[in-house]
PDB file of C-alpha atoms in Angstrom:
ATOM      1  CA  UNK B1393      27.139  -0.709  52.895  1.00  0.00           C
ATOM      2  CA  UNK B1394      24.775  -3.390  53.481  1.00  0.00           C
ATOM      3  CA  UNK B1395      24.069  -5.872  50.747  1.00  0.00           C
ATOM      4  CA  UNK B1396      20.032  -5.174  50.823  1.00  0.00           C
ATOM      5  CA  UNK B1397      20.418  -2.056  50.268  1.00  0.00           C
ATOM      6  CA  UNK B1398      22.970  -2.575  47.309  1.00  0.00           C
ATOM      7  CA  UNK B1399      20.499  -5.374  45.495  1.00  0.00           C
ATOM      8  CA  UNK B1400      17.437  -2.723  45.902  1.00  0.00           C
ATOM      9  CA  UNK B1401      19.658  -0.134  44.356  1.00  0.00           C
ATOM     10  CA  UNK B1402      20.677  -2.938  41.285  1.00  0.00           C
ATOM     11  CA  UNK B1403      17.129  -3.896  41.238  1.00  0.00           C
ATOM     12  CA  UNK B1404      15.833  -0.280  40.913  1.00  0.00           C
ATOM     13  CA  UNK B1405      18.071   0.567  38.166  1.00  0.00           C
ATOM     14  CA  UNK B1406      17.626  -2.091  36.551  1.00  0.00           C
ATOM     15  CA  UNK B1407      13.614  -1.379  36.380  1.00  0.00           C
ATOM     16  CA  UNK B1408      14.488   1.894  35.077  1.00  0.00           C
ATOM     17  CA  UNK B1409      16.862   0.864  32.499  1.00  0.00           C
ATOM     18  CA  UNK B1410      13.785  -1.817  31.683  1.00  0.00           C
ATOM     19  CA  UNK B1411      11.063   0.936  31.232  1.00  0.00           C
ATOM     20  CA  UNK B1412      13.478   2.739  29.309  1.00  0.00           C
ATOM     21  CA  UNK B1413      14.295  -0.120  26.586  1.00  0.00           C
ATOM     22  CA  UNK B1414      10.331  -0.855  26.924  1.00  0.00           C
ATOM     23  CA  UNK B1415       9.136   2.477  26.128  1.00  0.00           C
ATOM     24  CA  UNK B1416      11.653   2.801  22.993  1.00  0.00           C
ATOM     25  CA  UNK B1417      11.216  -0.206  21.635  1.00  0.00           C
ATOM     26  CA  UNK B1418       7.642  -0.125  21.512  1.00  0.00           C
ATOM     27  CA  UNK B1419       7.493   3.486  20.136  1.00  0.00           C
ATOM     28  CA  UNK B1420       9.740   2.244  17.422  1.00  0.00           C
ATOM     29  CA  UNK B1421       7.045  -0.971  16.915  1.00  0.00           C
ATOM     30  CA  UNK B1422       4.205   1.934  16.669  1.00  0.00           C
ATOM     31  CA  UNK B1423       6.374   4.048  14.218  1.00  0.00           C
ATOM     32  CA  UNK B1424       6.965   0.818  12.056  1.00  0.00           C
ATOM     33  CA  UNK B1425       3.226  -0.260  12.381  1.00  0.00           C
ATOM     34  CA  UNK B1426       2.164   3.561  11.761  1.00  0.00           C
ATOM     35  CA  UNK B1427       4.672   3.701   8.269  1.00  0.00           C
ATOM     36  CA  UNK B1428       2.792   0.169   7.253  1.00  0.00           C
ATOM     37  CA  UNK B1429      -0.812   1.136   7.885  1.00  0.00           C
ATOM     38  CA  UNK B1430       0.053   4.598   5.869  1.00  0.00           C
ATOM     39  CA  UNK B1431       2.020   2.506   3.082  1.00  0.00           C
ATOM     40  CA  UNK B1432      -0.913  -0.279   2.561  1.00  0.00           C
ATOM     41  CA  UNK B1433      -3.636   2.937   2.617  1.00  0.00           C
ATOM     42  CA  UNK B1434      -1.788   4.587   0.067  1.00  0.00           C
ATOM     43  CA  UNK B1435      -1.189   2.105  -2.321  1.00  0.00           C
ATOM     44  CA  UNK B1436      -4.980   0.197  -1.925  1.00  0.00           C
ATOM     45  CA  UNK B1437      -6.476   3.795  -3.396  1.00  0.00           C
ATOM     46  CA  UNK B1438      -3.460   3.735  -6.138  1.00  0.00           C
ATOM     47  CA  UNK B1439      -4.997   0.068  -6.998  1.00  0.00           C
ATOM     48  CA  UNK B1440      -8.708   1.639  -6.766  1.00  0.00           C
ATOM     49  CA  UNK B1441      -8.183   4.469  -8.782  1.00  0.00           C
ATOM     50  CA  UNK B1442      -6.357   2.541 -11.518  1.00  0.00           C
ATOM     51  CA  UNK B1443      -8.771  -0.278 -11.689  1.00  0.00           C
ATOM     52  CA  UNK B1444     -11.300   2.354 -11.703  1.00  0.00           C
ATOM     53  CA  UNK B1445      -9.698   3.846 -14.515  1.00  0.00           C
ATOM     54  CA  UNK B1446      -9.279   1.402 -16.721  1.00  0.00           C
ATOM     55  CA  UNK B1447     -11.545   0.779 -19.955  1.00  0.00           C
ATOM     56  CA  UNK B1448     -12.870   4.194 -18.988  1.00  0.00           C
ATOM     57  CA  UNK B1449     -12.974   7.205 -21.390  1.00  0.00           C
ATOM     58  CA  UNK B1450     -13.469   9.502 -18.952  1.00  0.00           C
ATOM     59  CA  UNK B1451     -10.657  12.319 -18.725  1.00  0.00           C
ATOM     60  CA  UNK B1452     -10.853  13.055 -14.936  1.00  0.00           C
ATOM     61  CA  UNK B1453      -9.986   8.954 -14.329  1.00  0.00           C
ATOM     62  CA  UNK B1454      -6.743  10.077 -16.142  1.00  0.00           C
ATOM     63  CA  UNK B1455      -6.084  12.725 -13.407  1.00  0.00           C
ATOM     64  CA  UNK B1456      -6.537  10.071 -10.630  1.00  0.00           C
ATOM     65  CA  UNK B1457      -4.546   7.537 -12.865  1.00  0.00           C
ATOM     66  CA  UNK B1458      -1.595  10.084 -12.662  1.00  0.00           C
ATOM     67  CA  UNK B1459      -1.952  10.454  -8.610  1.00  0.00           C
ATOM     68  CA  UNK B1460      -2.194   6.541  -8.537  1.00  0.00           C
ATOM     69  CA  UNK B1461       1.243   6.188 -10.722  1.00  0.00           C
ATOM     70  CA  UNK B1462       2.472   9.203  -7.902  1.00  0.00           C
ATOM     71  CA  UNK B1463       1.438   7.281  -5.182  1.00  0.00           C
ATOM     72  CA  UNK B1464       3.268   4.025  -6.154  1.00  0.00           C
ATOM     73  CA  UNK B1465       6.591   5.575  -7.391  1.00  0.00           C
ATOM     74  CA  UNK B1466       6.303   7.016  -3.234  1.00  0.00           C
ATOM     75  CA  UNK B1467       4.949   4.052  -1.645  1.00  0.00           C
ATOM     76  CA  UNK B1468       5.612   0.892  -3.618  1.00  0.00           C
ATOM     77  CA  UNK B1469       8.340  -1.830  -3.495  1.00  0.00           C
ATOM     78  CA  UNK B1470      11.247  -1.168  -6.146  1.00  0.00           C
ATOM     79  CA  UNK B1471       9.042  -4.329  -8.168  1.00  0.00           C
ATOM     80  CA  UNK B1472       5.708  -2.285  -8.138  1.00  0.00           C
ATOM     81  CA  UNK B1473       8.038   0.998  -9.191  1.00  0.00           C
ATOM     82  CA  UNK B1474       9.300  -1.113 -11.772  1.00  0.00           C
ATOM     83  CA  UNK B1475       5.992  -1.928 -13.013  1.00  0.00           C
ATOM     84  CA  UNK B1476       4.441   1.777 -12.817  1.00  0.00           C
ATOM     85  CA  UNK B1477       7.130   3.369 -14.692  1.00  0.00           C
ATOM     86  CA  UNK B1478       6.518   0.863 -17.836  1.00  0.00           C
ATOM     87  CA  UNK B1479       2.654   1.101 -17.074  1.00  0.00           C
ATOM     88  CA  UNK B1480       3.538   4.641 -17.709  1.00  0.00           C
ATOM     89  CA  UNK B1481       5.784   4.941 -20.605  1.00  0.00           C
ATOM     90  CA  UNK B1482       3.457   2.691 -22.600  1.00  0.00           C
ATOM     91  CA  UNK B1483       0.315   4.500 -21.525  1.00  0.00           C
ATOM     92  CA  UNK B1484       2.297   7.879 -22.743  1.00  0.00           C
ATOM     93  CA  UNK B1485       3.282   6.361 -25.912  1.00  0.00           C
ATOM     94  CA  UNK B1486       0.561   4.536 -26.856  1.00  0.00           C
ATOM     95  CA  UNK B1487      -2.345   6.794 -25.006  1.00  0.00           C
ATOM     96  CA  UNK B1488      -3.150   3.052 -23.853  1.00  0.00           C
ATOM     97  CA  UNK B1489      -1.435   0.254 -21.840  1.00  0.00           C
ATOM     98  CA  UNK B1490      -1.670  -3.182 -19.779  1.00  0.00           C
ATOM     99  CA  UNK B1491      -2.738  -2.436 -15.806  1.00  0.00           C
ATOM    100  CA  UNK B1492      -2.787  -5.604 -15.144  1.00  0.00           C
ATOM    101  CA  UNK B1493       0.849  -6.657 -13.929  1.00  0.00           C
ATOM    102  CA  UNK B1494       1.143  -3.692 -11.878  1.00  0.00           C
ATOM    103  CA  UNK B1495      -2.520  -4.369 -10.508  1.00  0.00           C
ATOM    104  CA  UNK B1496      -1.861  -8.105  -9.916  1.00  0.00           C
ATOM    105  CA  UNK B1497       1.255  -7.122  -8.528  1.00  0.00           C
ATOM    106  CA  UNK B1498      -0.325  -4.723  -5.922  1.00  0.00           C
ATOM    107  CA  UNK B1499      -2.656  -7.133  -5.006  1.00  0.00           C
ATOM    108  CA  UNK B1500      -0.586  -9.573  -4.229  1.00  0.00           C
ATOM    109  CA  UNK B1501       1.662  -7.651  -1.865  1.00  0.00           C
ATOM    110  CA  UNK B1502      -1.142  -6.264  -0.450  1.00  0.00           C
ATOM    111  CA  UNK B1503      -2.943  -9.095   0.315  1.00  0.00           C
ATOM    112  CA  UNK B1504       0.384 -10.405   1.628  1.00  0.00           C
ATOM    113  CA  UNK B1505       0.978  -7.544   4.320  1.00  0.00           C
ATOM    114  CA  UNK B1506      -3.095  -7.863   5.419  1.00  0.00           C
ATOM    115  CA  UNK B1507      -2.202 -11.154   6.369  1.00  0.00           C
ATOM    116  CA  UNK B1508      -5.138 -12.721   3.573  1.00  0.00           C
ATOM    117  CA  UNK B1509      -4.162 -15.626   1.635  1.00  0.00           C
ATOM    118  CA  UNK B1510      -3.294 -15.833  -1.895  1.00  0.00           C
ATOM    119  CA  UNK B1511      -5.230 -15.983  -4.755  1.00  0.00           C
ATOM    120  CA  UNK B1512      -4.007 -18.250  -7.363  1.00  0.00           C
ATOM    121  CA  UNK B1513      -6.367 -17.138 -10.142  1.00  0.00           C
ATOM    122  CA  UNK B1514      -4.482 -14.302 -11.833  1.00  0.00           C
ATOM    123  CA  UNK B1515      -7.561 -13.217 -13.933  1.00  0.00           C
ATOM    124  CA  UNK B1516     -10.718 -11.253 -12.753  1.00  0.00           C
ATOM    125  CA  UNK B1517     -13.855  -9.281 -14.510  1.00  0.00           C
ATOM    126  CA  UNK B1518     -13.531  -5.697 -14.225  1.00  0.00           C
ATOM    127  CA  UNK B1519     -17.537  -5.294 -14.061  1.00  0.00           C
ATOM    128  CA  UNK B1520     -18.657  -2.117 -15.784  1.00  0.00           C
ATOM    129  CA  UNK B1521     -21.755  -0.413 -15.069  1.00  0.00           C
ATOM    130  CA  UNK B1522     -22.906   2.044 -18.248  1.00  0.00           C
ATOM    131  CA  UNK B1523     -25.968   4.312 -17.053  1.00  0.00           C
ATOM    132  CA  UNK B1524     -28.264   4.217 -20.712  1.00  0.00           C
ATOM    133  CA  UNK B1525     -31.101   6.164 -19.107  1.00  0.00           C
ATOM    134  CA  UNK B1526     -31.820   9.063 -21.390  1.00  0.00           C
ATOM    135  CA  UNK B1527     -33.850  11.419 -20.429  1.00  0.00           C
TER     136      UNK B1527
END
């Protein structure tokens, strides 16, 4: 056999073999990039709908608070479960209960995996708007 036409063989299995390891590894980097983008959707509308529920007296925020608590126990780190599960015994015991570990908490990981910096200030005004026009 001549050598040629053994190196062009090597060399064109050895592009195949390349496309190959290529094409899996990058459909793994789009699976792992698809799981994150799902994960940090998820859990930003967990932290919405339980900021938005807090100091509210409105019974349908309670329904979204449920599907927030859902969303976490599915989607959060075993910390943020944690969290959610007290969040929720207390807020079943107590009909009330402290959001804002489990909301800082969120927020930092979140802002962590966007790739935003930190925020060092733990506290922030959870602005109310009441509507007062009577008509």
């Amino acid at each position: 056999m001549d050598l040629s036409l053994i190196i062009s063989a090597v060399a064109v299995i050895c592009t195949i073999c390349g496309w190959f390891v290529i094409h899996i590894m990058t459909q793994r980097r789009d699976f792992i990039n698809k799981k994150k983008e799902i994960r940090i959707s998820y859990l930003i509308d967990a932290f919405r709908r339980i900021e938005d529920a807090s100091q509210r007296r409105d019974n349908d925020k309670l329904l979204q608070l449920e599907s927030a608590i859902a969303d976490i126990q599915l989607f959060g780190t075993k910390k943020q479960v944690e969290l959610s599960r007290k969040f929720a015994a207390e807020f079943a015991n107590n009909r009330s209960a402290d959001a804002m570990p489990l909301l800082y908490n969120l927020r930092d990981d979140l802002r962590k995996e966007l790739n935003l910096e930190a925020l060092t200030n733990t506290q922030w005004i959870c602005l109310r708007i009441i509507n007062r026009n009577r008509k």
